[in-house]
mmCIF file of C-alpha atoms in Angstrom:
data_model
loop_
_atom_site.group_PDB
_atom_site.id
_atom_site.type_symbol
_atom_site.label_atom_id
_atom_site.label_comp_id
_atom_site.label_asym_id
_atom_site.label_seq_id
_atom_site.Cartn_x
_atom_site.Cartn_y
_atom_site.Cartn_z
ATOM 1 C CA MET A 1 21.780 55.721 12.998
ATOM 2 C CA ASP A 2 24.378 57.230 10.679
ATOM 3 C CA ASN A 3 23.480 55.571 7.376
ATOM 4 C CA ILE A 4 20.665 53.723 5.662
ATOM 5 C CA ASP A 5 20.396 51.561 2.521
ATOM 6 C CA LEU A 6 17.146 51.431 0.561
ATOM 7 C CA LYS A 7 15.612 49.899 -2.549
ATOM 8 C CA ALA A 8 13.788 52.382 -4.778
ATOM 9 C CA LEU A 9 11.332 50.311 -6.809
ATOM 10 C CA ALA A 10 10.077 51.048 -10.331
ATOM 11 C CA LYS A 11 6.439 51.220 -11.396
ATOM 12 C CA ILE A 12 4.430 50.309 -14.440
ATOM 13 C CA ASN A 13 0.972 51.481 -15.483
ATOM 14 C CA ILE A 14 -1.516 48.647 -15.914
ATOM 15 C CA GLY A 15 -4.032 51.226 -17.078
ATOM 16 C CA LEU A 16 -3.526 54.854 -18.103
ATOM 17 C CA ASP A 17 -6.269 57.211 -19.172
ATOM 18 C CA VAL A 18 -6.144 60.972 -19.656
ATOM 19 C CA THR A 19 -9.542 62.462 -18.875
ATOM 20 C CA GLY A 20 -8.961 66.174 -19.439
ATOM 21 C CA ILE A 21 -6.653 69.167 -19.443
ATOM 22 C CA ARG A 22 -6.618 71.609 -16.531
ATOM 23 C CA ASP A 23 -6.391 75.383 -16.799
ATOM 24 C CA ASP A 24 -2.804 75.241 -15.486
ATOM 25 C CA GLY A 25 -1.761 72.970 -18.365
ATOM 26 C CA TYR A 26 -1.550 69.745 -16.329
ATOM 27 C CA HIS A 27 -3.495 66.712 -17.500
ATOM 28 C CA GLU A 28 -6.151 64.983 -15.424
ATOM 29 C CA VAL A 29 -5.481 61.241 -15.343
ATOM 30 C CA ARG A 30 -6.883 57.947 -14.107
ATOM 31 C CA MET A 31 -4.107 55.387 -13.834
ATOM 32 C CA ILE A 32 -3.588 52.020 -12.218
ATOM 33 C CA MET A 33 -0.068 51.966 -10.846
ATOM 34 C CA GLN A 34 1.872 48.825 -9.946
ATOM 35 C CA THR A 35 5.269 48.418 -8.307
ATOM 36 C CA VAL A 36 7.677 45.920 -9.867
ATOM 37 C CA ASN A 37 10.701 44.244 -8.329
ATOM 38 C CA LEU A 38 13.203 46.268 -10.345
ATOM 39 C CA PHE A 39 15.015 48.819 -8.242
ATOM 40 C CA ASP A 40 17.720 51.405 -7.811
ATOM 41 C CA LYS A 41 19.920 51.237 -4.720
ATOM 42 C CA VAL A 42 19.894 54.380 -2.593
ATOM 43 C CA SER A 43 22.343 54.838 0.285
ATOM 44 C CA ILE A 44 22.267 57.883 2.570
ATOM 45 C CA LYS A 45 25.069 58.627 5.016
ATOM 46 C CA LYS A 46 25.519 61.470 7.477
ATOM 47 C CA GLN A 47 28.624 63.572 6.908
ATOM 48 C CA GLU A 48 30.401 66.522 8.503
ATOM 49 C CA GLY A 49 29.205 70.006 7.649
ATOM 50 C CA ASP A 50 25.714 70.787 6.406
ATOM 51 C CA ALA A 51 26.002 70.036 2.683
ATOM 52 C CA VAL A 52 23.781 67.609 0.737
ATOM 53 C CA THR A 53 26.023 65.864 -1.776
ATOM 54 C CA MET A 54 25.441 63.037 -4.210
ATOM 55 C CA SER A 55 27.186 60.485 -6.417
ATOM 56 C CA THR A 56 25.806 58.069 -9.011
ATOM 57 C CA ASN A 57 26.997 55.307 -11.328
ATOM 58 C CA LEU A 58 25.634 57.129 -14.408
ATOM 59 C CA ARG A 59 27.798 60.019 -15.525
ATOM 60 C CA PHE A 60 25.059 61.827 -17.425
ATOM 61 C CA LEU A 61 22.791 62.239 -14.387
ATOM 62 C CA PRO A 62 22.998 65.584 -12.563
ATOM 63 C CA VAL A 63 24.263 65.465 -8.981
ATOM 64 C CA ASN A 64 23.155 68.990 -8.060
ATOM 65 C CA ASP A 65 19.840 70.669 -7.225
ATOM 66 C CA ASP A 66 18.423 69.479 -10.553
ATOM 67 C CA ASN A 67 18.335 65.920 -9.202
ATOM 68 C CA LEU A 68 15.102 64.949 -7.446
ATOM 69 C CA CYS A 69 17.087 63.147 -4.742
ATOM 70 C CA ILE A 70 18.801 66.388 -3.712
ATOM 71 C CA LYS A 71 15.481 68.237 -3.861
ATOM 72 C CA ALA A 72 13.814 65.592 -1.673
ATOM 73 C CA ALA A 73 16.564 65.666 0.966
ATOM 74 C CA LYS A 74 16.621 69.460 1.127
ATOM 75 C CA LEU A 75 12.825 69.659 1.323
ATOM 76 C CA LEU A 76 12.777 67.750 4.613
ATOM 77 C CA MET A 77 16.059 69.056 6.004
ATOM 78 C CA GLU A 78 15.043 72.687 5.516
ATOM 79 C CA GLU A 79 11.565 72.125 6.970
ATOM 80 C CA PHE A 80 12.976 70.485 10.102
ATOM 81 C CA ASP A 81 16.021 72.778 10.369
ATOM 82 C CA ILE A 82 18.545 69.929 10.057
ATOM 83 C CA HIS A 83 22.142 71.160 9.811
ATOM 84 C CA THR A 84 23.906 67.806 9.587
ATOM 85 C CA GLY A 85 25.197 67.032 6.108
ATOM 86 C CA VAL A 86 24.294 63.910 4.131
ATOM 87 C CA HIS A 87 25.766 62.139 1.136
ATOM 88 C CA ILE A 88 23.420 60.262 -1.201
ATOM 89 C CA SER A 89 24.826 57.402 -3.259
ATOM 90 C CA LEU A 90 22.587 56.282 -6.123
ATOM 91 C CA GLU A 91 23.121 53.061 -8.072
ATOM 92 C CA LYS A 92 20.771 53.185 -11.067
ATOM 93 C CA HIS A 93 19.212 50.071 -12.598
ATOM 94 C CA ILE A 94 15.745 51.359 -13.536
ATOM 95 C CA PRO A 95 15.827 52.599 -17.146
ATOM 96 C CA VAL A 96 16.088 56.399 -17.308
ATOM 97 C CA ALA A 97 13.333 58.457 -18.976
ATOM 98 C CA ALA A 98 11.379 55.273 -19.579
ATOM 99 C CA GLY A 99 7.916 55.774 -18.074
ATOM 100 C CA MET A 100 8.840 53.841 -14.909
ATOM 101 C CA ALA A 101 9.096 56.720 -12.379
ATOM 102 C CA GLY A 102 12.822 56.134 -11.815
ATOM 103 C CA GLY A 103 13.555 59.660 -10.630
ATOM 104 C CA SER A 104 10.404 59.836 -8.527
ATOM 105 C CA THR A 105 11.043 56.551 -6.754
ATOM 106 C CA ASP A 106 14.622 57.616 -5.954
ATOM 107 C CA ALA A 107 13.247 60.829 -4.431
ATOM 108 C CA ALA A 108 10.689 58.829 -2.431
ATOM 109 C CA ALA A 109 13.455 56.603 -1.076
ATOM 110 C CA VAL A 110 15.481 59.649 -0.031
ATOM 111 C CA MET A 111 12.485 61.113 1.809
ATOM 112 C CA PHE A 112 11.917 57.800 3.584
ATOM 113 C CA GLY A 113 15.625 57.593 4.463
ATOM 114 C CA ILE A 114 15.921 61.163 5.789
ATOM 115 C CA ASN A 115 12.819 60.540 7.894
ATOM 116 C CA LYS A 116 14.482 57.482 9.470
ATOM 117 C CA LEU A 117 18.011 58.914 9.798
ATOM 118 C CA PHE A 118 16.877 61.984 11.693
ATOM 119 C CA ASP A 119 13.943 60.453 13.610
ATOM 120 C CA LEU A 120 11.418 62.878 12.128
ATOM 121 C CA ASN A 121 8.548 60.456 12.887
ATOM 122 C CA LEU A 122 6.659 61.373 9.743
ATOM 123 C CA SER A 123 3.961 58.913 8.703
ATOM 124 C CA ARG A 124 3.685 57.510 5.187
ATOM 125 C CA LYS A 125 0.815 59.962 4.628
ATOM 126 C CA ASP A 126 3.010 62.856 5.799
ATOM 127 C CA LEU A 127 5.733 61.864 3.329
ATOM 128 C CA MET A 128 3.214 61.524 0.513
ATOM 129 C CA GLU A 129 1.830 65.011 1.163
ATOM 130 C CA ARG A 130 5.327 66.471 0.989
ATOM 131 C CA GLY A 131 6.371 64.296 -1.955
ATOM 132 C CA VAL A 132 3.927 65.931 -4.380
ATOM 133 C CA LYS A 133 6.021 69.103 -4.086
ATOM 134 C CA ILE A 134 8.848 67.156 -5.767
ATOM 135 C CA GLY A 135 6.771 65.453 -8.467
ATOM 136 C CA ALA A 136 3.319 63.998 -9.164
ATOM 137 C CA ASP A 137 4.565 60.365 -9.043
ATOM 138 C CA VAL A 138 6.471 60.718 -5.751
ATOM 139 C CA PRO A 139 3.466 60.131 -3.434
ATOM 140 C CA TYR A 140 2.722 56.837 -5.205
ATOM 141 C CA CYS A 141 6.375 55.806 -4.966
ATOM 142 C CA VAL A 142 6.164 56.333 -1.207
ATOM 143 C CA MET A 143 2.937 54.308 -1.094
ATOM 144 C CA ARG A 144 3.835 51.445 -3.498
ATOM 145 C CA GLY A 145 1.730 48.387 -4.350
ATOM 146 C CA THR A 146 -1.393 48.461 -6.549
ATOM 147 C CA ALA A 147 -3.213 51.795 -6.603
ATOM 148 C CA LEU A 148 -5.578 54.031 -8.539
ATOM 149 C CA ALA A 149 -4.026 57.434 -9.226
ATOM 150 C CA GLU A 150 -6.251 60.380 -10.121
ATOM 151 C CA GLY A 151 -5.934 64.159 -10.357
ATOM 152 C CA ILE A 152 -2.475 64.782 -11.810
ATOM 153 C CA GLY A 153 -1.448 61.447 -10.296
ATOM 154 C CA GLU A 154 -1.290 62.531 -6.669
ATOM 155 C CA VAL A 155 -4.794 61.438 -5.532
ATOM 156 C CA LEU A 156 -4.241 57.804 -4.594
ATOM 157 C CA THR A 157 -6.585 54.966 -3.651
ATOM 158 C CA PRO A 158 -5.122 51.567 -2.650
ATOM 159 C CA LEU A 159 -6.492 48.650 -4.671
ATOM 160 C CA SER A 160 -6.565 44.887 -4.208
ATOM 161 C CA PRO A 161 -3.095 43.442 -4.883
ATOM 162 C CA MET A 162 -2.415 42.523 -8.491
ATOM 163 C CA VAL A 163 -2.369 38.805 -9.333
ATOM 164 C CA LYS A 164 1.165 37.433 -9.079
ATOM 165 C CA CYS A 165 2.848 36.688 -12.379
ATOM 166 C CA PRO A 166 6.199 37.057 -14.156
ATOM 167 C CA VAL A 167 6.674 40.397 -15.886
ATOM 168 C CA LEU A 168 9.130 41.093 -18.693
ATOM 169 C CA ILE A 169 10.314 44.693 -19.034
ATOM 170 C CA ALA A 170 11.959 45.907 -22.233
ATOM 171 C CA LYS A 171 13.301 49.354 -23.089
ATOM 172 C CA PRO A 172 14.464 50.143 -26.614
ATOM 173 C CA GLY A 173 17.448 52.412 -27.108
ATOM 174 C CA ILE A 174 15.378 55.519 -27.756
ATOM 175 C CA SER A 175 14.153 58.439 -25.703
ATOM 176 C CA VAL A 176 10.577 59.689 -25.689
ATOM 177 C CA SER A 177 9.630 63.296 -25.016
ATOM 178 C CA THR A 178 6.735 63.244 -22.540
ATOM 179 C CA LYS A 179 5.941 66.829 -23.510
ATOM 180 C CA GLN A 180 5.706 65.862 -27.183
ATOM 181 C CA VAL A 181 3.510 62.856 -26.385
ATOM 182 C CA TYR A 182 1.001 64.924 -24.418
ATOM 183 C CA GLU A 183 0.975 67.674 -27.044
ATOM 184 C CA SER A 184 0.216 65.044 -29.690
ATOM 185 C CA LEU A 185 -2.566 63.642 -27.509
ATOM 186 C CA ASP A 186 -4.079 67.104 -27.047
ATOM 187 C CA SER A 187 -4.361 67.540 -30.817
ATOM 188 C CA CYS A 188 -6.450 64.351 -31.229
ATOM 189 C CA PHE A 189 -7.966 63.981 -27.755
ATOM 190 C CA ASP A 190 -11.577 63.487 -28.863
ATOM 191 C CA ASN A 191 -10.670 60.658 -31.254
ATOM 192 C CA VAL A 192 -8.600 58.343 -29.047
ATOM 193 C CA LYS A 193 -9.823 55.150 -27.421
ATOM 194 C CA HIS A 194 -9.945 55.416 -23.637
ATOM 195 C CA PRO A 195 -9.392 52.308 -21.486
ATOM 196 C CA ASP A 196 -12.080 51.175 -19.047
ATOM 197 C CA ILE A 197 -10.278 51.762 -15.751
ATOM 198 C CA ASP A 198 -13.261 50.710 -13.615
ATOM 199 C CA GLN A 199 -13.477 47.336 -15.384
ATOM 200 C CA LEU A 200 -9.758 46.879 -14.890
ATOM 201 C CA ILE A 201 -10.108 47.536 -11.159
ATOM 202 C CA SER A 202 -12.780 44.815 -11.025
ATOM 203 C CA ASP A 203 -10.551 42.375 -12.952
ATOM 204 C CA ILE A 204 -7.673 42.994 -10.526
ATOM 205 C CA LYS A 205 -9.978 42.380 -7.561
ATOM 206 C CA ASN A 206 -11.046 39.091 -9.162
ATOM 207 C CA GLN A 207 -7.386 38.063 -9.684
ATOM 208 C CA ASP A 208 -8.136 37.267 -13.329
ATOM 209 C CA LEU A 209 -4.930 37.715 -15.347
ATOM 210 C CA HIS A 210 -6.563 37.098 -18.727
ATOM 211 C CA ALA A 211 -9.325 39.625 -18.054
ATOM 212 C CA ILE A 212 -6.763 42.148 -16.823
ATOM 213 C CA CYS A 213 -4.742 41.765 -20.005
ATOM 214 C CA ASN A 214 -7.869 42.021 -22.166
ATOM 215 C CA HIS A 215 -8.914 45.292 -20.557
ATOM 216 C CA MET A 216 -5.621 47.008 -19.761
ATOM 217 C CA GLY A 217 -4.861 49.988 -21.934
ATOM 218 C CA ASN A 218 -2.702 53.087 -22.218
ATOM 219 C CA VAL A 219 -4.231 56.022 -24.098
ATOM 220 C CA LEU A 220 -0.743 57.413 -24.747
ATOM 221 C CA GLU A 221 0.123 54.423 -26.958
ATOM 222 C CA GLU A 222 -2.046 55.921 -29.684
ATOM 223 C CA VAL A 223 0.311 58.859 -30.072
ATOM 224 C CA THR A 224 3.641 57.410 -28.911
ATOM 225 C CA ILE A 225 3.667 54.316 -31.134
ATOM 226 C CA PRO A 226 3.255 56.268 -34.417
ATOM 227 C CA LEU A 227 6.240 58.369 -33.318
ATOM 228 C CA HIS A 228 8.254 55.299 -32.271
ATOM 229 C CA PRO A 229 7.080 52.111 -34.093
ATOM 230 C CA VAL A 230 9.706 49.977 -32.311
ATOM 231 C CA ILE A 231 7.332 49.951 -29.324
ATOM 232 C CA ALA A 232 4.765 48.032 -31.381
ATOM 233 C CA ASP A 233 7.502 45.679 -32.621
ATOM 234 C CA ILE A 234 8.484 44.821 -29.045
ATOM 235 C CA LYS A 235 4.861 44.258 -28.039
ATOM 236 C CA LYS A 236 4.376 41.909 -30.984
ATOM 237 C CA ILE A 237 7.382 39.760 -30.050
ATOM 238 C CA MET A 238 6.150 39.468 -26.461
ATOM 239 C CA LEU A 239 2.678 38.433 -27.612
ATOM 240 C CA ASP A 240 4.035 36.053 -30.263
ATOM 241 C CA TYR A 241 6.090 34.333 -27.572
ATOM 242 C CA GLY A 242 3.242 33.811 -25.153
ATOM 243 C CA ALA A 243 2.609 37.004 -23.205
ATOM 244 C CA VAL A 244 -0.976 37.114 -21.939
ATOM 245 C CA GLY A 245 -0.793 40.866 -22.493
ATOM 246 C CA ALA A 246 1.790 43.512 -23.356
ATOM 247 C CA MET A 247 1.627 47.283 -23.111
ATOM 248 C CA MET A 248 3.692 50.459 -22.995
ATOM 249 C CA SER A 249 4.248 51.955 -19.541
ATOM 250 C CA GLY A 250 3.638 55.668 -18.975
ATOM 251 C CA SER A 251 4.594 57.829 -21.947
ATOM 252 C CA GLY A 252 7.088 55.157 -23.018
ATOM 253 C CA PRO A 253 9.190 53.807 -24.486
ATOM 254 C CA THR A 254 9.329 50.902 -22.006
ATOM 255 C CA VAL A 255 7.095 47.917 -22.781
ATOM 256 C CA PHE A 256 6.059 45.271 -20.249
ATOM 257 C CA GLY A 257 4.505 41.872 -20.741
ATOM 258 C CA PHE A 258 2.600 39.660 -18.294
ATOM 259 C CA PHE A 259 3.188 35.892 -18.512
ATOM 260 C CA GLU A 260 1.612 32.848 -16.904
ATOM 261 C CA ASP A 261 4.930 31.132 -16.158
ATOM 262 C CA ASN A 262 8.670 31.785 -16.087
ATOM 263 C CA LYS A 263 9.470 29.333 -18.890
ATOM 264 C CA THR A 264 7.362 31.263 -21.397
ATOM 265 C CA ALA A 265 8.685 34.598 -20.145
ATOM 266 C CA LYS A 266 12.294 33.405 -20.548
ATOM 267 C CA ALA A 267 11.603 32.342 -24.139
ATOM 268 C CA ALA A 268 10.229 35.810 -24.895
ATOM 269 C CA LYS A 269 13.263 37.375 -23.246
ATOM 270 C CA GLU A 270 15.582 35.318 -25.461
ATOM 271 C CA ALA A 271 13.604 36.316 -28.568
ATOM 272 C CA LEU A 272 13.842 39.999 -27.660
ATOM 273 C CA THR A 273 17.571 39.676 -26.997
ATOM 274 C CA GLU A 274 18.064 38.144 -30.441
ATOM 275 C CA SER A 275 15.915 40.832 -32.078
ATOM 276 C CA LYS A 276 18.386 43.606 -31.120
ATOM 277 C CA LEU A 277 15.393 45.905 -30.578
ATOM 278 C CA VAL A 278 15.969 46.498 -26.872
ATOM 279 C CA LYS A 279 18.739 48.121 -24.876
ATOM 280 C CA GLN A 280 17.605 47.066 -21.413
ATOM 281 C CA LEU A 281 15.696 43.884 -20.606
ATOM 282 C CA TYR A 282 14.564 42.536 -17.248
ATOM 283 C CA LEU A 283 12.540 39.509 -16.176
ATOM 284 C CA THR A 284 11.102 40.211 -12.765
ATOM 285 C CA THR A 285 7.964 40.013 -10.633
ATOM 286 C CA LEU A 286 5.300 42.349 -9.284
ATOM 287 C CA PHE A 287 5.882 43.812 -5.825
ATOM 288 C CA ASN A 288 3.221 44.710 -3.254
ATOM 289 C CA ASN A 289 5.181 45.207 -0.011
ATOM 290 C CA LYS A 290 5.517 48.579 1.701
ATOM 291 C CA TYR A 291 8.700 50.321 2.862
#
């Protein structure tokens, strides 16, 4: 095999709680992660020499060692003493810096692809253990599906698959500083409302969309929305147009909404398009298949 084409899927957080701050500065979390059928296209091809090179459709993305894709390829190739070069081609569709693990899922796809291209015979667990060296979300992006993430996000427990439903994903034309969001949370940690992650796990097991939407929550909304009120505006439009629930993913600014049917979801999509509040807008589905 000389080349491989992969889909690197985005994630949303159905629940996100921050439970504490570690001595090393990282935050302890309890999150319910869910893959959605919105993806970047990752192609890896062997090439002469021993260089790892990269190209992408977005000019502002780095194509050097600062890119997680390059880091992921080199991590495996150095460990297994691979001296064949590879070129990584990345076609981005997942919103960048949007709380959807776009960089992490690209890195996970590269690790999966290098494993296949060079017959390394690493298991999914092996890739997940190595992936945490690249970033806390990478192990989940290798795993995919519905999962509880704990620790700094790397301790993963598979959950019952999420109930199938249309999901509308909207990103406004702003950037959110994750560092600023967590610093703001630290300053008011004792006064924020924490979601009930255990109840949410039970709702997902029961396949009850309305209960899921009633109990889903993201503790970071309490500090991100005051900094960026457009997030609340987007949520309101989704709910006004029939979303069963709507919430910010990760540290934002992306908002997702769950709907009972495509007709209602399409009406909400049209309303958001007309509102001019969003830069990127996708109507898609949840995704529970593995690599």
